[in-house]
Tab-separated table of C-alpha atoms in Angstrom:
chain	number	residue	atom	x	y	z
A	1	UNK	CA	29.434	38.157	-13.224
A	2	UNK	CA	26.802	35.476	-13.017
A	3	UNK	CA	26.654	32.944	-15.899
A	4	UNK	CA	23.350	32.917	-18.424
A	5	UNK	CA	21.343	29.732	-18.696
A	6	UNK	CA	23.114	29.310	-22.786
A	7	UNK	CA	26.882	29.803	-21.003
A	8	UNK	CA	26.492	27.012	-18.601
A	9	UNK	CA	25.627	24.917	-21.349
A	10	UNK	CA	28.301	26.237	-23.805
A	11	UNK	CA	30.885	25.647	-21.197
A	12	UNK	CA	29.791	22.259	-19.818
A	13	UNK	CA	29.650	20.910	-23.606
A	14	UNK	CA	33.376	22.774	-23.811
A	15	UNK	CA	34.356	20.451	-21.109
A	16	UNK	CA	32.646	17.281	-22.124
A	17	UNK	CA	35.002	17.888	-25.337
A	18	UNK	CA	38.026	18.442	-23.569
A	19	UNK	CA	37.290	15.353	-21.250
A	20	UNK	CA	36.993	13.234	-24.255
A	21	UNK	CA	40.007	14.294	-25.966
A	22	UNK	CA	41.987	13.968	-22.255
A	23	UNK	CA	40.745	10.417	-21.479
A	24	UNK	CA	41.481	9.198	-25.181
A	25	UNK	CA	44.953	10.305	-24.550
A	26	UNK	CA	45.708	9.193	-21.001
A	27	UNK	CA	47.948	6.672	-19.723
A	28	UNK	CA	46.596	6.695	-16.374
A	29	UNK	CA	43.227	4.460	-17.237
A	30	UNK	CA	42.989	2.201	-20.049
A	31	UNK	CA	39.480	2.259	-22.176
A	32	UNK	CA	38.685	1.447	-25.232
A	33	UNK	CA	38.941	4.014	-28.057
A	34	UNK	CA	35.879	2.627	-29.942
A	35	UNK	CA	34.069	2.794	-26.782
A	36	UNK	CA	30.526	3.776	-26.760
A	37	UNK	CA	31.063	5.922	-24.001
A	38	UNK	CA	32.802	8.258	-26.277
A	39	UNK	CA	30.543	8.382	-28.399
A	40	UNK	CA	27.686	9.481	-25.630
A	41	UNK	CA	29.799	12.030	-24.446
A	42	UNK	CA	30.275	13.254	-27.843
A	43	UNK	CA	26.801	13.467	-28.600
A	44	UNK	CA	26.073	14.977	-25.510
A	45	UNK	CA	28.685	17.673	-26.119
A	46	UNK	CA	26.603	18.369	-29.551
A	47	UNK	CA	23.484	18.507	-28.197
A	48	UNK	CA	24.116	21.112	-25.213
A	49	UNK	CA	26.348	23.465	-28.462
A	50	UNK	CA	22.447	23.104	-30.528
A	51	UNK	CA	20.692	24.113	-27.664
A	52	UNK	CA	23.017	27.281	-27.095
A	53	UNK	CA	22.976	27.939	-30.553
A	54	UNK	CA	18.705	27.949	-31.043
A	55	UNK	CA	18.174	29.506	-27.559
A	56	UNK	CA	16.875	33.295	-28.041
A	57	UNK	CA	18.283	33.528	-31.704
A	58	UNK	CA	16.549	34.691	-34.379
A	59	UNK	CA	14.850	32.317	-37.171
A	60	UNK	CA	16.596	33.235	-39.987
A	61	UNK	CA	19.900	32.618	-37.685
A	62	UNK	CA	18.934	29.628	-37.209
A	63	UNK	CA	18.218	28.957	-40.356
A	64	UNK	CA	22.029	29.769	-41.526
A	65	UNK	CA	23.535	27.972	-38.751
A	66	UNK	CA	21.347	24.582	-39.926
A	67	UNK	CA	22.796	24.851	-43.054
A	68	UNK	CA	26.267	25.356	-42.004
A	69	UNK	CA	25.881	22.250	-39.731
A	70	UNK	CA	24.355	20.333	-41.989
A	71	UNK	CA	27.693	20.657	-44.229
A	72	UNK	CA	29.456	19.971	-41.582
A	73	UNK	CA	27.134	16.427	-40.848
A	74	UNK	CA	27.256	15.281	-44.469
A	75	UNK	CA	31.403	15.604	-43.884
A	76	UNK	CA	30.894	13.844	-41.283
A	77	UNK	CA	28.851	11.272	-42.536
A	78	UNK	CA	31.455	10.803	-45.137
A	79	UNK	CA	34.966	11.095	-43.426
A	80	UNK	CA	33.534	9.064	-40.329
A	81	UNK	CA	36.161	12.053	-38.746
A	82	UNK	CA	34.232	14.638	-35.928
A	83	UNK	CA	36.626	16.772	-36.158
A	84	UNK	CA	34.986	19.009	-38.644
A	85	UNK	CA	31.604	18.997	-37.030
A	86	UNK	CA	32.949	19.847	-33.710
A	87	UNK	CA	34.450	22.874	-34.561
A	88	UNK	CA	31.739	24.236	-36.712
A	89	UNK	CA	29.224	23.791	-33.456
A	90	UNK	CA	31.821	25.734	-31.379
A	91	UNK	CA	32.219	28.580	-33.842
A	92	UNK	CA	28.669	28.940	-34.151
A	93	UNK	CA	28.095	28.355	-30.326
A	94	UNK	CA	30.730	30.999	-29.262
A	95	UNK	CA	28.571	33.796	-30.653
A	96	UNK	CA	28.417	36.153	-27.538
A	97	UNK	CA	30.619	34.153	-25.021
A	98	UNK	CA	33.077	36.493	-23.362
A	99	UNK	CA	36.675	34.945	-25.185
A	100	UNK	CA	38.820	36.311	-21.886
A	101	UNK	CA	36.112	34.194	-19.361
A	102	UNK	CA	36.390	31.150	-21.892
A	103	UNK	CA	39.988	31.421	-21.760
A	104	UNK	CA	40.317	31.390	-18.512
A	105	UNK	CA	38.110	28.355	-18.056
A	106	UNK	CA	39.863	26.503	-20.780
A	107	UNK	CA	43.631	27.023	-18.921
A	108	UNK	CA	41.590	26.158	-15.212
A	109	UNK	CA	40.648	22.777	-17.390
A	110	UNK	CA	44.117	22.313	-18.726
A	111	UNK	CA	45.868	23.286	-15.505
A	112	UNK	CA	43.870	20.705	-13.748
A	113	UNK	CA	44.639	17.590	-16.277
A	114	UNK	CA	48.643	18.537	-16.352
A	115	UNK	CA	48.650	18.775	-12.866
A	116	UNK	CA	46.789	15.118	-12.196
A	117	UNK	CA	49.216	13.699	-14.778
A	118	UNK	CA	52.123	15.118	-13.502
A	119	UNK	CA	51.480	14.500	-10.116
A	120	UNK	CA	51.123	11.037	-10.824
A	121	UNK	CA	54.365	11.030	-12.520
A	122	UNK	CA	56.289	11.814	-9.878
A	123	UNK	CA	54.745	10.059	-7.221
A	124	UNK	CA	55.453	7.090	-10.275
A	125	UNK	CA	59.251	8.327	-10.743
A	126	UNK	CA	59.338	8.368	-6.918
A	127	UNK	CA	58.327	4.941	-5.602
A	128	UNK	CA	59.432	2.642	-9.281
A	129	UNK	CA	61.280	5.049	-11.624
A	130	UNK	CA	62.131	2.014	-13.502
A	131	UNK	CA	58.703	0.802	-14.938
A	132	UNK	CA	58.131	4.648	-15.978
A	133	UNK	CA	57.264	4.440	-19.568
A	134	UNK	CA	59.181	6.118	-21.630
A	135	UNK	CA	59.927	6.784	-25.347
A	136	UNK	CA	63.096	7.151	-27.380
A	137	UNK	CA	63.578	9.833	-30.326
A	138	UNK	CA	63.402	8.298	-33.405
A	139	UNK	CA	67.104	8.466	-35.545
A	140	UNK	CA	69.021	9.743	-32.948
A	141	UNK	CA	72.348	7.904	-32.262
A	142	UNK	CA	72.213	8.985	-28.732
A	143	UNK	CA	68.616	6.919	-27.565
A	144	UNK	CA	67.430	10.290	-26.373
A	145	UNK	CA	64.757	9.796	-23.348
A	146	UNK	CA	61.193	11.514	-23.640
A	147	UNK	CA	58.792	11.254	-21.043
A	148	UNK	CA	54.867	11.554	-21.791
A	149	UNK	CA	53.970	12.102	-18.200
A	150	UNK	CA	50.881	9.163	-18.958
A	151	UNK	CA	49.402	12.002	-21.491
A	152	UNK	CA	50.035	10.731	-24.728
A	153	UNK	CA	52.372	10.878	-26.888
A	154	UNK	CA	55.528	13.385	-25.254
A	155	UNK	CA	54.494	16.117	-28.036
A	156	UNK	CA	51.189	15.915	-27.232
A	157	UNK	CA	51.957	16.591	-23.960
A	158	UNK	CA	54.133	19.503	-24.936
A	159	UNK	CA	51.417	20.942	-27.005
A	160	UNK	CA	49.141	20.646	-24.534
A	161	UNK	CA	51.613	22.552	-22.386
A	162	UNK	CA	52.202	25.259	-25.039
A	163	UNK	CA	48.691	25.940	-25.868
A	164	UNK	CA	47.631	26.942	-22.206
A	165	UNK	CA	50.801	29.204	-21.841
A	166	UNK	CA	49.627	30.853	-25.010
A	167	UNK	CA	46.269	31.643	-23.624
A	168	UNK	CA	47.800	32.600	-20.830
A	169	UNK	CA	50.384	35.123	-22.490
A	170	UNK	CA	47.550	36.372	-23.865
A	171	UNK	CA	45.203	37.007	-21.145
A	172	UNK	CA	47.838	38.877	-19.502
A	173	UNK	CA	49.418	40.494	-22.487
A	174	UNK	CA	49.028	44.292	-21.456
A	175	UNK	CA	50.043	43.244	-18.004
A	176	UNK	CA	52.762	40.945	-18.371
A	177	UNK	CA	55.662	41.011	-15.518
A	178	UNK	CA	59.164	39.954	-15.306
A	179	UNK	CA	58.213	36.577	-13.805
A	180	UNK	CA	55.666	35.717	-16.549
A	181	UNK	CA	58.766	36.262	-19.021
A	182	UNK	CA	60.997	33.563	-16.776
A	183	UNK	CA	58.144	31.388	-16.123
A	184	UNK	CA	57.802	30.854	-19.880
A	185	UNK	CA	61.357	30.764	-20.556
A	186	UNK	CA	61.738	27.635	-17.641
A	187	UNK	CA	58.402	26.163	-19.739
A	188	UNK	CA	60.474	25.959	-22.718
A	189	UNK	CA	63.402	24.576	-21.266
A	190	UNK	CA	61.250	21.950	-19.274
A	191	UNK	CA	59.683	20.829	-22.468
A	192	UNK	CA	62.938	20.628	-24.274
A	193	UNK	CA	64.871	18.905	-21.373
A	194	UNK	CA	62.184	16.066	-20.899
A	195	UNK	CA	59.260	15.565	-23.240
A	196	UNK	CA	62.027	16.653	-25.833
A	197	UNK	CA	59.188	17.895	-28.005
A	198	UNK	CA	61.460	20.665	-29.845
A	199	UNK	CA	58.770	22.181	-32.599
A	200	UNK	CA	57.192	22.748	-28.927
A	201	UNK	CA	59.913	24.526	-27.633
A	202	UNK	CA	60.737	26.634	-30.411
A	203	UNK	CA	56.756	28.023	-30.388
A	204	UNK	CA	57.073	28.783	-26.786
A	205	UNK	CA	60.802	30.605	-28.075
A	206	UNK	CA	59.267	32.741	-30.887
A	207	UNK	CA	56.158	33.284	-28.461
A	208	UNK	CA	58.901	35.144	-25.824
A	209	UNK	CA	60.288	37.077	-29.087
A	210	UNK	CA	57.057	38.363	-30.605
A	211	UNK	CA	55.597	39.492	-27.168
């Protein structure tokens, strides 16, 4: 099915979001977290969520949602924290976006970052294993390894990990095979053996129960 005008938009600012969060987290480059390039992308993000949200809606929508977002800017304005903001111009924005199509974008996007990272990891572990950065588990006797795979912090990693099996448990939910069951179990081992991220672990664990 052939995207509207108001989807491109809401996915491209989807992604400009994503990217931000990704390249704030990544080992791979360094930049500067107060960057101003952040903040363009950020604001760039917000504008194309407005313009989805005002396009073909009716005034007294529009209306509502100003109010809503104005809450959300006076937070903002006071917390210095986007968080907030960004999520209220998502909610809003989402209104009529196909959730399966967004999903599936969404673990495309993921699937793509993971990959770079832990392609670059290997090739890393491959040709100077010893300059690998790693990080050891606080309190335990042992110095237990975790690796990050230049994402982060390991549970960040891990969660990013988690969340995209999630979404894609539950785009195939009614249709889910034997191989999607050991795929997820070998997910949760992998991020047990070597980001050691165990809350991580256990989700993916209680995800195989409940499903």
């Amino acid at each position: 099915m052939r995207l509207k005008k108001n989807e491109i938009m809401y996915y491209i600012a989807i992604g400009i979001i994503l990217l931000r969060v990704y390249l704030k987290s990544t080992k791979l480059i360094n930049l500067n977290q107060d960057s101003l390039f952040f903040d363009i992308l950020l604001l760039i993000s917000y504008a194309l969520l407005i313009l989805k949200i005002i396009i073909k809606e009716k005034w007294k929508n529009i209306f509502l949602y100003g109010i809503i977002i104005l809450v959300a800017v006076i937070s903002y304005s006071i917390s210095n924290m986007s968080e907030f903001l960004t999520l209220v111009l998502i909610v809003i924005a989402s209104k009529n976006i196909d959730i399966k199509r967004t999903l599936k974008f969404l673990i495309a996007f993921n699937m793509t970052v993971i990959g770079i990272h832990m392609i670059a990891w290997l090739i890393m572990f491959i040709a100077d294993r010893e300059n690998i950065p790693v990080i050891y588990r606080d309190n335990d006797s042992n110095n237990r390894v975790r690796y990050n795979f230049y994402l982060g912090h390991p549970n960040f990693f891990s969660a990013v990990v988690v969340w995209t099996t999630m979404m894609y448990a539950y785009l195939k939910f009614e249709k889910l095979k034997w191989y999607d069951y050991l795929l997820m179990i070998g997910i949760a081992i992998f991020i047990y053996v070597v980001p050691n991220s165990r809350t991580s672990a256990m989700l993916l664990v209680a995800l195989l129960i409940l499903i």
